[in-house]
Coordinates of C-alpha atoms and ligand atoms in Angstrom, one line a residue:
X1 CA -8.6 -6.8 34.8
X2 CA -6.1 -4.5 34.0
X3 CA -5.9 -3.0 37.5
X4 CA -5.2 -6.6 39.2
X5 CA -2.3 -7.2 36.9
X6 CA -0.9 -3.8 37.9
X7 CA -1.1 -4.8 41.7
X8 CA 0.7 -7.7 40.9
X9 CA 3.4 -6.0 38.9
X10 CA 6.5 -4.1 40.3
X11 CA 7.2 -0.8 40.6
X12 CA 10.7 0.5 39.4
X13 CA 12.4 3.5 41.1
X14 CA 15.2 5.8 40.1
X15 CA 18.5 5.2 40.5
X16 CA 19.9 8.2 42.1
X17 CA 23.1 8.7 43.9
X18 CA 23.5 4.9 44.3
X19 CA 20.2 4.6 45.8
X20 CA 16.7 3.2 44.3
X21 CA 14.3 5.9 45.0
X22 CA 10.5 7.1 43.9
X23 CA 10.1 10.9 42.4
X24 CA 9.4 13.1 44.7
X25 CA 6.0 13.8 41.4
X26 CA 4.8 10.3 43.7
X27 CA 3.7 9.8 39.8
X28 CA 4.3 6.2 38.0
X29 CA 3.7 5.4 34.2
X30 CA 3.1 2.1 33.4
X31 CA 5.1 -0.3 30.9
X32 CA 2.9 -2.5 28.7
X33 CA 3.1 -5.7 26.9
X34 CA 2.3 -4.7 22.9
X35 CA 1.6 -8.7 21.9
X36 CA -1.0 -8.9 24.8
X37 CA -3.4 -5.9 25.1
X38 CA -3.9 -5.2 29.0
X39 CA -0.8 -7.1 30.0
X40 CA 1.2 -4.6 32.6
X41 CA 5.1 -6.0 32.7
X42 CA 5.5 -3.0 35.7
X43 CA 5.8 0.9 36.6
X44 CA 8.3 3.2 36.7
X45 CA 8.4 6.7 37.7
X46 CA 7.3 9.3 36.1
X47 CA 10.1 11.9 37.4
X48 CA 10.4 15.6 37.4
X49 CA 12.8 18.2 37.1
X50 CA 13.3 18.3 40.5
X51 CA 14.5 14.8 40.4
X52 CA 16.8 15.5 37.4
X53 CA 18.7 18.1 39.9
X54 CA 19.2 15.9 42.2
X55 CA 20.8 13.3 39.8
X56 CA 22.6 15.9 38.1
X57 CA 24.1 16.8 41.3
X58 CA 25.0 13.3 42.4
X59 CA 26.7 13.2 38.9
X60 CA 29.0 16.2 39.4
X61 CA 29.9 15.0 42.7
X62 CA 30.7 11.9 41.7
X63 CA 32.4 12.3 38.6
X64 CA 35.1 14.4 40.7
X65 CA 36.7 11.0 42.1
X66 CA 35.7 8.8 39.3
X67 CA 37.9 11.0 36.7
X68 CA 41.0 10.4 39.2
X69 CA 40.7 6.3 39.0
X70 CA 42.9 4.3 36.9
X71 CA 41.4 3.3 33.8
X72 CA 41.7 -0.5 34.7
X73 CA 39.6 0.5 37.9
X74 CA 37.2 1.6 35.7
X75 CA 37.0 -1.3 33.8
X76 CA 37.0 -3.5 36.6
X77 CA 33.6 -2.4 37.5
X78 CA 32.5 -2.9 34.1
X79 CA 33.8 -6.3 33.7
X80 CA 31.5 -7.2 37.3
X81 CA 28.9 -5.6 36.0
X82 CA 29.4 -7.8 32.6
X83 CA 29.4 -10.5 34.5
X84 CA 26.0 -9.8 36.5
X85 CA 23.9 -9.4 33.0
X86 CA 25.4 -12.7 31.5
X87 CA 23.9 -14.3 34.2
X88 CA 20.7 -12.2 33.8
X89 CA 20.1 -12.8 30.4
X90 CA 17.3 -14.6 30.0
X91 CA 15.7 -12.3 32.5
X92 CA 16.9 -9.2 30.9
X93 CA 15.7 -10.8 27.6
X94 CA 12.5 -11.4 28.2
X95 CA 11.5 -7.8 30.0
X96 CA 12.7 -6.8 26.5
X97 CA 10.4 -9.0 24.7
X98 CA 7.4 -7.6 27.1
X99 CA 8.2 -4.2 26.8
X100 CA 8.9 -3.4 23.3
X101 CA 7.7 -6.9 21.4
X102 CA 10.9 -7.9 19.4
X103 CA 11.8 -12.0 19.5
X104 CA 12.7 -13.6 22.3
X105 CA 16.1 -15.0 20.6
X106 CA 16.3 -11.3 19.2
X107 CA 16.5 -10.2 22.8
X108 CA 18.7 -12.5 24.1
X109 CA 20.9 -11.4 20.9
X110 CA 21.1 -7.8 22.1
X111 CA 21.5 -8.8 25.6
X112 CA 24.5 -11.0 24.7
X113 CA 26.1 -8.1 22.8
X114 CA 25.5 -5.9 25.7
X115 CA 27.6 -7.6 27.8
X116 CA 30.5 -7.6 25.0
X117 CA 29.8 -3.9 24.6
X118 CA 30.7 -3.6 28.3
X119 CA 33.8 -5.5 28.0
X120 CA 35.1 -3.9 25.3
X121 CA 35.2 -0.6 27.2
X122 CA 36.3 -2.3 30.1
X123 CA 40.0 -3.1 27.9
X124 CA 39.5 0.7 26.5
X125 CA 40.7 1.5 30.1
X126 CA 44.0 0.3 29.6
X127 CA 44.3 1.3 25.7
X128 CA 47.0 4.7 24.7
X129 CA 45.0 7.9 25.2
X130 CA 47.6 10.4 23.6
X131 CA 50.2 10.4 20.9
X132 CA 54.0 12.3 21.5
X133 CA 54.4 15.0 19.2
X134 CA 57.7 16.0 18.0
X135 CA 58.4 19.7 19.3
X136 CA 60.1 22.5 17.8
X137 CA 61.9 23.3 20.8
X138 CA 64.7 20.0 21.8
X139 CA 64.4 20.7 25.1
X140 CA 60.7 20.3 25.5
X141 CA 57.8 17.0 25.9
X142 CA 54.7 17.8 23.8
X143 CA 52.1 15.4 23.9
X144 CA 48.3 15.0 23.9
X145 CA 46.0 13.2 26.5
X146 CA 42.8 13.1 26.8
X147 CA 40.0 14.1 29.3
X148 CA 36.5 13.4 30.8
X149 CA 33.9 15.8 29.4
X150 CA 32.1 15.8 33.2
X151 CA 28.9 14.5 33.1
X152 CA 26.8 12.9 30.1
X153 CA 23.4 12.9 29.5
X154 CA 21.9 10.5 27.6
X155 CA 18.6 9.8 26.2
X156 CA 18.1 6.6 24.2
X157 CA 14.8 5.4 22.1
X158 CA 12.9 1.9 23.2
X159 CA 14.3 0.0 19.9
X160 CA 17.6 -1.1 21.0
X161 CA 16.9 -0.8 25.0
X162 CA 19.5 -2.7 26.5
X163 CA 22.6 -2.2 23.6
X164 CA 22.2 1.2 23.2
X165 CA 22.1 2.6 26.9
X166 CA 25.4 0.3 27.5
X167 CA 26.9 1.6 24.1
X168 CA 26.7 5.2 25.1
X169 CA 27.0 4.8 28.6
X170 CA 30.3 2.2 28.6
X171 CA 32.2 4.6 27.2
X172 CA 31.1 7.3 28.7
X173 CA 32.4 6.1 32.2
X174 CA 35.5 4.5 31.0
X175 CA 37.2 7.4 29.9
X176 CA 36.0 9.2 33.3
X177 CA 32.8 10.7 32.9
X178 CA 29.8 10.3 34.7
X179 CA 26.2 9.4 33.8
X180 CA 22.5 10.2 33.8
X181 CA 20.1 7.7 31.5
X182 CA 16.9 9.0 30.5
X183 CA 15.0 5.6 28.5
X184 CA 12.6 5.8 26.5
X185 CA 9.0 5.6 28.5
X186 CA 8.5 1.9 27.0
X187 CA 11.6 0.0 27.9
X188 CA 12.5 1.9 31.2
X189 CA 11.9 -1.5 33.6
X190 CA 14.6 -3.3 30.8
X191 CA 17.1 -0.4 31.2
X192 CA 16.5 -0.4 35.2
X193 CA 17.3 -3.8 35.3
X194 CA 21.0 -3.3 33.4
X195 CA 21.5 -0.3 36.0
X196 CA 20.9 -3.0 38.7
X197 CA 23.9 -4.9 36.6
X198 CA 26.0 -1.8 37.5
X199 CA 25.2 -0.9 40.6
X200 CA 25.8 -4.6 41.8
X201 CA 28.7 -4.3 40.5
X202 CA 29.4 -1.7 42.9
X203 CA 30.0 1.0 40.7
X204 CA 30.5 4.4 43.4
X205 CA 27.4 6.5 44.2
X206 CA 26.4 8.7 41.6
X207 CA 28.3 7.7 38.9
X208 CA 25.8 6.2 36.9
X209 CA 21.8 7.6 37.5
X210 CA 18.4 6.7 36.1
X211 CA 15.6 9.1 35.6
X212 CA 12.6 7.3 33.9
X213 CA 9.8 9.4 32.9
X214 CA 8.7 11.8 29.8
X215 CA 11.0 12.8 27.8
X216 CA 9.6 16.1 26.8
X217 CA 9.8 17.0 30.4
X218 CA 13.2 15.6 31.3
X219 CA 15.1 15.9 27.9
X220 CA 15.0 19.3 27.5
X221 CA 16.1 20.0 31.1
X222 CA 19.0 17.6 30.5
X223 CA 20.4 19.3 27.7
X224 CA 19.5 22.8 29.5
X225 CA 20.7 21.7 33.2
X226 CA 24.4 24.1 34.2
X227 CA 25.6 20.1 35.5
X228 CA 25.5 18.8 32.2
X229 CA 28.5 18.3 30.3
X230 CA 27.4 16.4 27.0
X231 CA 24.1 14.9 25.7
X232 CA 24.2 12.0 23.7
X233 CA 20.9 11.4 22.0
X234 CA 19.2 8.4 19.9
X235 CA 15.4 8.9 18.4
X236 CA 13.1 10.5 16.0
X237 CA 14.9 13.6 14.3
X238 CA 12.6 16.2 15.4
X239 CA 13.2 15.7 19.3
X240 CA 17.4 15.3 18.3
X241 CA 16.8 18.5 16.2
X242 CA 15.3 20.2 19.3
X243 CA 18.0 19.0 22.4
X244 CA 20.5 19.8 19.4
X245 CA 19.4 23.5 19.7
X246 CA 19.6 23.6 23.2
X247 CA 23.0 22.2 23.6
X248 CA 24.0 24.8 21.2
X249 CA 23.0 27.8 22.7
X250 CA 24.7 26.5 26.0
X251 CA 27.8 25.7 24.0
X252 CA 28.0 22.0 24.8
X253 CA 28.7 18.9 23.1
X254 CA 26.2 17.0 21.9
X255 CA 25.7 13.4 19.6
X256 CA 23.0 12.7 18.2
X257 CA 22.0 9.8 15.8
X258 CA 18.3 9.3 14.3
X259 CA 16.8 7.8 11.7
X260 CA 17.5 6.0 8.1
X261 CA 15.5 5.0 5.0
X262 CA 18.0 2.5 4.1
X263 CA 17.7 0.8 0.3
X264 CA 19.3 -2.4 -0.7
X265 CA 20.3 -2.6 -4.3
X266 CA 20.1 -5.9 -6.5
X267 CA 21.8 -6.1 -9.0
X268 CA 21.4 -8.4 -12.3
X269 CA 24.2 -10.4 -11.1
X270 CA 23.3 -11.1 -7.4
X271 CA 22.8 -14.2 -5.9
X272 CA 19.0 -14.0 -5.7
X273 CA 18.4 -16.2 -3.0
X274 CA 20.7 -14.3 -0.3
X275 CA 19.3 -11.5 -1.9
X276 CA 15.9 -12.5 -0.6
X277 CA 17.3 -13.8 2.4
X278 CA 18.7 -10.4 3.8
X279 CA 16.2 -8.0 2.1
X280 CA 13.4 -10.5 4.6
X281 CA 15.7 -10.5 7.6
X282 CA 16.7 -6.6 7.4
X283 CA 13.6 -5.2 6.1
X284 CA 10.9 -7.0 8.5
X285 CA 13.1 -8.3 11.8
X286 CA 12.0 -6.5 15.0
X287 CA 9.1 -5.6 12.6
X288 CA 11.4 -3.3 11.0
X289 CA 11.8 -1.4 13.8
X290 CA 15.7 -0.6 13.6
X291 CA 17.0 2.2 12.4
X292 CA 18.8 0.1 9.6
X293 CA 16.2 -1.5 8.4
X294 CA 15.9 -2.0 4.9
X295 CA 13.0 0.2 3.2
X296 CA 13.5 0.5 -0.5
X297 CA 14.6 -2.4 -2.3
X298 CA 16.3 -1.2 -5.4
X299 CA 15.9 -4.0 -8.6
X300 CA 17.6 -4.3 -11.4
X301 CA 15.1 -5.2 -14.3
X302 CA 16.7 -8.2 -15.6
X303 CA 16.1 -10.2 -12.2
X304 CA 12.8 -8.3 -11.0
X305 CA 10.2 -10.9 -12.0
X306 CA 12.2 -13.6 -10.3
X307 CA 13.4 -11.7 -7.3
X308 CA 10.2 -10.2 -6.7
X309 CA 8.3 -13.8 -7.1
X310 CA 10.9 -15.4 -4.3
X311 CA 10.4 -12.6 -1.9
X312 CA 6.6 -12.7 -1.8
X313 CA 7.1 -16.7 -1.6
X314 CA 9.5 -16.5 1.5
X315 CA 7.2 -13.2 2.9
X316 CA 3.9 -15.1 3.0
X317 CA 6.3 -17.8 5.4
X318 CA 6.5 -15.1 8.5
X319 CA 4.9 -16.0 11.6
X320 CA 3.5 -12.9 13.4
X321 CA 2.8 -13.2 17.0
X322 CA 4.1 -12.8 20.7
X323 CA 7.6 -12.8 20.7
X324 CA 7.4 -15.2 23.8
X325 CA 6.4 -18.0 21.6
X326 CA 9.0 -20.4 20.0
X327 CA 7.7 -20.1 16.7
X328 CA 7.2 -16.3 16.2
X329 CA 9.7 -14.4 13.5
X330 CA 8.3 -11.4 13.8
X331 CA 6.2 -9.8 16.8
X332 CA 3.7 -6.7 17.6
X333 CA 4.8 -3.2 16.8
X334 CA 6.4 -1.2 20.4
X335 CA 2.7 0.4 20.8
X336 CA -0.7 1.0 19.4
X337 CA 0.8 4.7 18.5
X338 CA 3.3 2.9 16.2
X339 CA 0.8 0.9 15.1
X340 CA -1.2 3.1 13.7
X341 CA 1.7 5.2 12.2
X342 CA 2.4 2.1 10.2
X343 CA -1.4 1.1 9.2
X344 CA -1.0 5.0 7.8
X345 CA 1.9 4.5 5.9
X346 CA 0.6 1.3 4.2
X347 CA -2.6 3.4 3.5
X348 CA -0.7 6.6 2.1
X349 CA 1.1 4.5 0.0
X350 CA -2.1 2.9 -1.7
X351 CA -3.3 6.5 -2.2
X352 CA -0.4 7.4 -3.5
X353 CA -0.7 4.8 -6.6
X354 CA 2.1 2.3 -5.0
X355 CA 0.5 -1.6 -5.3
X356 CA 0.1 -3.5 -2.5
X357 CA 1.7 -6.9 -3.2
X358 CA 1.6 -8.3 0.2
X359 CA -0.1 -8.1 3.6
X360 CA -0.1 -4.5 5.3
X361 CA -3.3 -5.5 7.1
X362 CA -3.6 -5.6 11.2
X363 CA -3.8 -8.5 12.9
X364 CA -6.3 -9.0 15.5
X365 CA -8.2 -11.6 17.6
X366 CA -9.8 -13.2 14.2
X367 CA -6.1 -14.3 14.1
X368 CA -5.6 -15.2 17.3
X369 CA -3.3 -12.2 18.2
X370 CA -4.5 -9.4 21.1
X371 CA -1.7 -7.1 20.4
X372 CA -0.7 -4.4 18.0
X373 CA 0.0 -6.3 15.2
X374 CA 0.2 -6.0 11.4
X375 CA 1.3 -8.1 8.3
X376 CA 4.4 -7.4 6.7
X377 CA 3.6 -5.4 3.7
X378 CA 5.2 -5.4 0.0
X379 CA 4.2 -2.7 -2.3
X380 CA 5.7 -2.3 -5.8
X381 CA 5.4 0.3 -8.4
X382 CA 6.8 2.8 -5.3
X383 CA 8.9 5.6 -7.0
X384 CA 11.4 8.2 -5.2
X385 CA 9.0 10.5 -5.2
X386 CA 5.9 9.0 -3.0
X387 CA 6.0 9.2 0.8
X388 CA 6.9 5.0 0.6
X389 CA 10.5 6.1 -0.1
X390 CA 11.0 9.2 1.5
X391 CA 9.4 9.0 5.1
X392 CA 10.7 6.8 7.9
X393 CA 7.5 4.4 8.5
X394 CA 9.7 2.4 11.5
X395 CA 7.7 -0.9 10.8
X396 CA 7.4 -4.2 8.6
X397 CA 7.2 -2.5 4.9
X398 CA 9.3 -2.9 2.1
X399 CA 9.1 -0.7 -1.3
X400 CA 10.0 -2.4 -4.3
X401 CA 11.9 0.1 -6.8
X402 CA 12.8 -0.9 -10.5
X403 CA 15.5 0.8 -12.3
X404 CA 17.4 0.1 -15.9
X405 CA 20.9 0.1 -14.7
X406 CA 23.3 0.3 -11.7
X407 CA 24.1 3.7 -12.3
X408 CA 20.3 4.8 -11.9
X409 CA 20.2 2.1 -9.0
X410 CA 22.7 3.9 -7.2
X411 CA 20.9 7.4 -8.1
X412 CA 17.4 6.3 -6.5
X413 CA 19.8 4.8 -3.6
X414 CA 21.1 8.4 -2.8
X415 CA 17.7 10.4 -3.4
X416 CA 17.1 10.3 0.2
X417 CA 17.4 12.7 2.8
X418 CA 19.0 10.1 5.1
X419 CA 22.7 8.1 4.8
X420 CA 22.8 5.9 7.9
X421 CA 23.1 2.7 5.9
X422 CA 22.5 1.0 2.7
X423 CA 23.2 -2.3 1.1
X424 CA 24.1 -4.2 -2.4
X425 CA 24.3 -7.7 -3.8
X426 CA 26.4 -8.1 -6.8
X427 CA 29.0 -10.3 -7.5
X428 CA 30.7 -7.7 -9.9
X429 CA 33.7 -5.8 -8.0
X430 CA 33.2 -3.0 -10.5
X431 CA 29.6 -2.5 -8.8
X432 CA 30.8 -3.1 -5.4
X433 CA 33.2 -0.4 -5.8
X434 CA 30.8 2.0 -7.5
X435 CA 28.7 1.2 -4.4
X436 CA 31.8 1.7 -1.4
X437 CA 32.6 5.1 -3.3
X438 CA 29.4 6.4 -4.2
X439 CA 26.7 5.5 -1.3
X440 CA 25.9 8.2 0.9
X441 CA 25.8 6.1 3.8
X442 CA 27.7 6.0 7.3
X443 CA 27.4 2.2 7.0
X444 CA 27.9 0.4 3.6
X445 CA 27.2 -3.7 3.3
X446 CA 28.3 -5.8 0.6
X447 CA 26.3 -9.1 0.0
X448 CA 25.4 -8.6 3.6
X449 CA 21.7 -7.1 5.3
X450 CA 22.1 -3.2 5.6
X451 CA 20.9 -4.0 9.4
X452 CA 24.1 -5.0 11.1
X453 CA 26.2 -3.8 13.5
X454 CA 29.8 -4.8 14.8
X455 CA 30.1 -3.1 18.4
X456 CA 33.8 -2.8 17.6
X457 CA 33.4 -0.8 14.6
X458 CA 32.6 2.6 14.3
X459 CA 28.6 3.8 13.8
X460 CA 26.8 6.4 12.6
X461 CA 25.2 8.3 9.6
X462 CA 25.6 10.7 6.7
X463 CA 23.3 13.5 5.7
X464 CA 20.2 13.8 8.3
X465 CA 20.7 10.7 10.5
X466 CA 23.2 11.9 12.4
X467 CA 24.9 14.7 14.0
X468 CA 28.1 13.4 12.3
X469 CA 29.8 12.1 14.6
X470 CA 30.0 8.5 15.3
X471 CA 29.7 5.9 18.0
X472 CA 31.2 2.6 19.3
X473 CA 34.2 0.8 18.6
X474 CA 37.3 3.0 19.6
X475 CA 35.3 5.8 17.4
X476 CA 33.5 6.5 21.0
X477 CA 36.8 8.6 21.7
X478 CA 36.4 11.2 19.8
X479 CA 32.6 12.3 21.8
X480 CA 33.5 11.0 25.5
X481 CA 36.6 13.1 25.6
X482 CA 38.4 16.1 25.1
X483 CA 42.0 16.6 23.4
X484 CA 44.6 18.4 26.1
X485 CA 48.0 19.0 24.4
X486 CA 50.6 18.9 26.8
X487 CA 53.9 21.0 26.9
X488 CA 56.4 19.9 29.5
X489 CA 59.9 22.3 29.1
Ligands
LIG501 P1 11.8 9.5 20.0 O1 10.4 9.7 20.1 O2 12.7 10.6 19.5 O3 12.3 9.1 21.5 C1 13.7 8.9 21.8 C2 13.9 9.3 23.2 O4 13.7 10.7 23.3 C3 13.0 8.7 24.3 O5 13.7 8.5 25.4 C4 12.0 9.8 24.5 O6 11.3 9.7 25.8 C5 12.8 11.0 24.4 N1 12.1 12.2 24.1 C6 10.8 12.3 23.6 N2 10.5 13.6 23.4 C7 11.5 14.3 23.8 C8 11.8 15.7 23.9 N3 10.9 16.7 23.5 N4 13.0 16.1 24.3 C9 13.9 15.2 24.7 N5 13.7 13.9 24.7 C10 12.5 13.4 24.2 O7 12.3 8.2 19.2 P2 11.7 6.7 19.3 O8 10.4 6.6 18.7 O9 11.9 6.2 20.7 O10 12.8 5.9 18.4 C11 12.7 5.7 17.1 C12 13.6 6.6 16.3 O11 15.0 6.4 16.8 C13 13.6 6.3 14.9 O12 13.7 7.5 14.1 C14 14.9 5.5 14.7 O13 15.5 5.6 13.4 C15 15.8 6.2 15.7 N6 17.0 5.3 16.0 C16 18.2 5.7 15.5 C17 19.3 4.9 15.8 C18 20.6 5.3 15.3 O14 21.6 4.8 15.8 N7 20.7 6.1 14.3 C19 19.1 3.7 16.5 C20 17.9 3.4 17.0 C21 16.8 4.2 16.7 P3 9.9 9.1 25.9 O15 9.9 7.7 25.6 O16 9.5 9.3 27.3 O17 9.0 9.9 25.0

């Protein structure tokens, strides 16, 4: 069965030097559907070093004349190639969908912001670069500009597949650099498909490159190849830790931004309703597979009984299943890898003396599902201690946490390794500005889902989600470039 859906399937190539081309490994992997065991959505290649050499090549060519453009040249290119995915979307949308499993109307979400990601950076090539600086000496112009690293690697996870890739590589080319993407092995056929965007566009030969294949064989050679400039990296810690020490011995730049284990704090005075409302939408959309999802969902005792009771009401609602169908909320977890992680969460967490409120079993074909699939699981009783509120478990979970007071809620917030971001609902100002000055997070929301990103905001993490830097809105800057101070006597 499965091998007749493969023939029928296509086969993706690299993008290298402006031309669609297989590995010289003659290897393929093959990207799966995870809400329809045995479903193949197509292949892509499963590329080796030797490919990597010649992108990074291409790149450093390329990236010579690029650099010399004018920024609104630039951004021509990425308007067109704006342009070429609006019209794409539902196409882009739904290889999204098949790939990784999140909503169809989720995809088409991303994919919508993917195009405004591209024009954004397309006006950053007309925006000031530099600031004057008065100089001791009257008779002298000092001044700062800014410049291109070279060429930027970047890796990016199969969570976000189509905003992510455009938010690190839009700005990467508008302010002169040049590209290679590596994607994550499940989405690579959704990020091929935005590089057709850009080379339809017309974008110059070897400006932007795709090599699909593992990432323990291609990432490390990225961040270790002489061509590469800068790595930009989104994943699991552990690989960001690794490319991190790489980049380090080599001396170059490097961005990385990983994971969160992102609480939302009620407090006695919160509307409960919204409350419930965004802890349901951040915790278990995408099947909790963002990086912001809410995990621990810190109570204040007054309103526990009642929040808790609406929450399991308004859980026991979702519709699991394909994310193809109309009625589906929330689909299949990216893989039966991920899967499993998740089943061994929810089991941990039983050990551990956490109760299981809700759900947290797998769904299979007794329920008319053939994919990886679980319920969304509620467990109260969790404390800071047990792996529930520690570990990143990167599916459809939520740990219920009482506390006494604000003060304590904002402790149990903090007693995490992670800060990417974290959420309150109050109507108190006093406890919203308890929350803005004490939260350990890159990303603070008030009366608002702690998954939620503007594209023309800056992004990013505290503590160990993120090498510290930060991405989109005009933040980008600050990692695509370097500061040249000028001195003209
Ligand atoms: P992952 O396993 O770290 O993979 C991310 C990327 O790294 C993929 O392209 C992967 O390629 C590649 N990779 C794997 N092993 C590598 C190695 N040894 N050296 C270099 N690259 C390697 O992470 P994931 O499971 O895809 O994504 C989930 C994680 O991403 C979560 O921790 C989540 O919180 C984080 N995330 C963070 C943000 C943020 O902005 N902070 C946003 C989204 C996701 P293959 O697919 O070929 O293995």
């Amino acid at each position: 069965m499965t091998t007749t859906t493969e023939t029928k399937t296509k086969t993706y190539l690299n993008y290298i030097n402006g031309e669609w081309v297989a590995s010289e490994s003659e290897k393929t992997g093959v990207s799966k559907n995870p809400a329809k065991k045995g479903e193949v959505v197509g292949s892509y290649q499963l590329s080796s070093t030797i490919d990597f050499d010649k992108a990074a090549t291409a790149a450093k060519k390329a990236q010579k004349a690029w650099r010399k453009l004018a920024g609104s040249v630039r951004g021509d290119y990425l308007l067109k190639a704006a342009s070429i995915l609006e019209e794409r979307i539902d196409d882009v949308a739904a290889t999204m969908t098949k790939e990784m499993g999140k909503t169809f109307a989720e995809a088409k979400g991303e994919t919508a912001r993917g195009v405004a990601i591209l024009r954004y950076y397309a006006g950053e090539g007309m925006r000031a670069v530099g600031e004057v600086i008065p100089s001791s000496d009257s008779e002298a112009l000092m001044f700062t500009t800014r410049v291109p690293l070279g060429v930027v690697g970047v890796i990016t996870p199969w969570n976000f597949p189509v905003a992510i890739p455009l938010w690190k590589m839009s700005p990467a080319l508008i302010y002169g650099n040049s590209v290679i993407i590596k994607p994550a092995s499940e989405t690579a056929i959704t990020c091929a498909k935005i590089i057709e965007c850009l080379h339809d566009a017309g974008i110059p030969a070897g400006v932007v490159n795709l090599v699909t294949g593992s990432g323990s064989v291609l990432g490390p050679e990225m961040a270790a190849h002489r061509n590469i400039d800068a790595i930009t990296f989104t994943g699991s810690n552990t690989v960001g830790k690794e490319l991190a020490q790489i980049a380090v011995s080599r001396g170059i730049k490097y961005q990385l931004e990983m994971g969160g284990k992102n609480p939302v704090i009620v407090a006695n005075d919160a509307d409960l309703d919204l409350a419930v409302e965004a802890t349901i939408s951040g915790g278990l959309k995408s099947s909790g597979q963002k990086c912001t999802a809410t995990s621990r969902v810190i109570v204040q005792k007054e309103i526990y009984e009642p929040f808790k009771e609406k929450l399991l009401q308004k859980v026991a609602e979702i519709t699991v299943g394909d994310g193809m169908d109309a009625g589906t909320w929330m689909g299949p977890s990216v893989s039966e890898g991920q899967l499993n992680t998740v089943l061994s969460y929810i089991k941990k967490g039983k050990e551990e003396g956490a109760t299981l409120l809700f759900g947290g079993n797998q769904l299979n074909e007794n329920d008319g599902l053939n994919g990886y699939y679980v319920e969304p699981a509620v467990f109260e009783n969790v404390t800071s201690e047990m792996i529930l509120a520690r570990e990143e478990i990167f599916g459809p979970v939520l740990a219920l946490m009482k506390v006494d007071t604000i003060e304590e809620a904002l402790e149990t917030a903090n007693d995490s390794e992670y800060g990417l971001s974290a959420s309150i609902f109050t109507t108190k100002i006093s406890h919203m500005l308890s929350f803005i000055n004490e939260m350990d997070a890159g990303l603070v929301r008030i009366n608002a889902e702690s998954a939620g990103v503007e594209l023309q905001a800056p992004f990013g993490g505290m503590k160990q989600s993120s090498s510290h830097s930060r991405e989109q809105g005009r933040a980008a800057i600050e990692f695509y470039t370097s500061i040249k101070t000028v001195f003209i006597k």
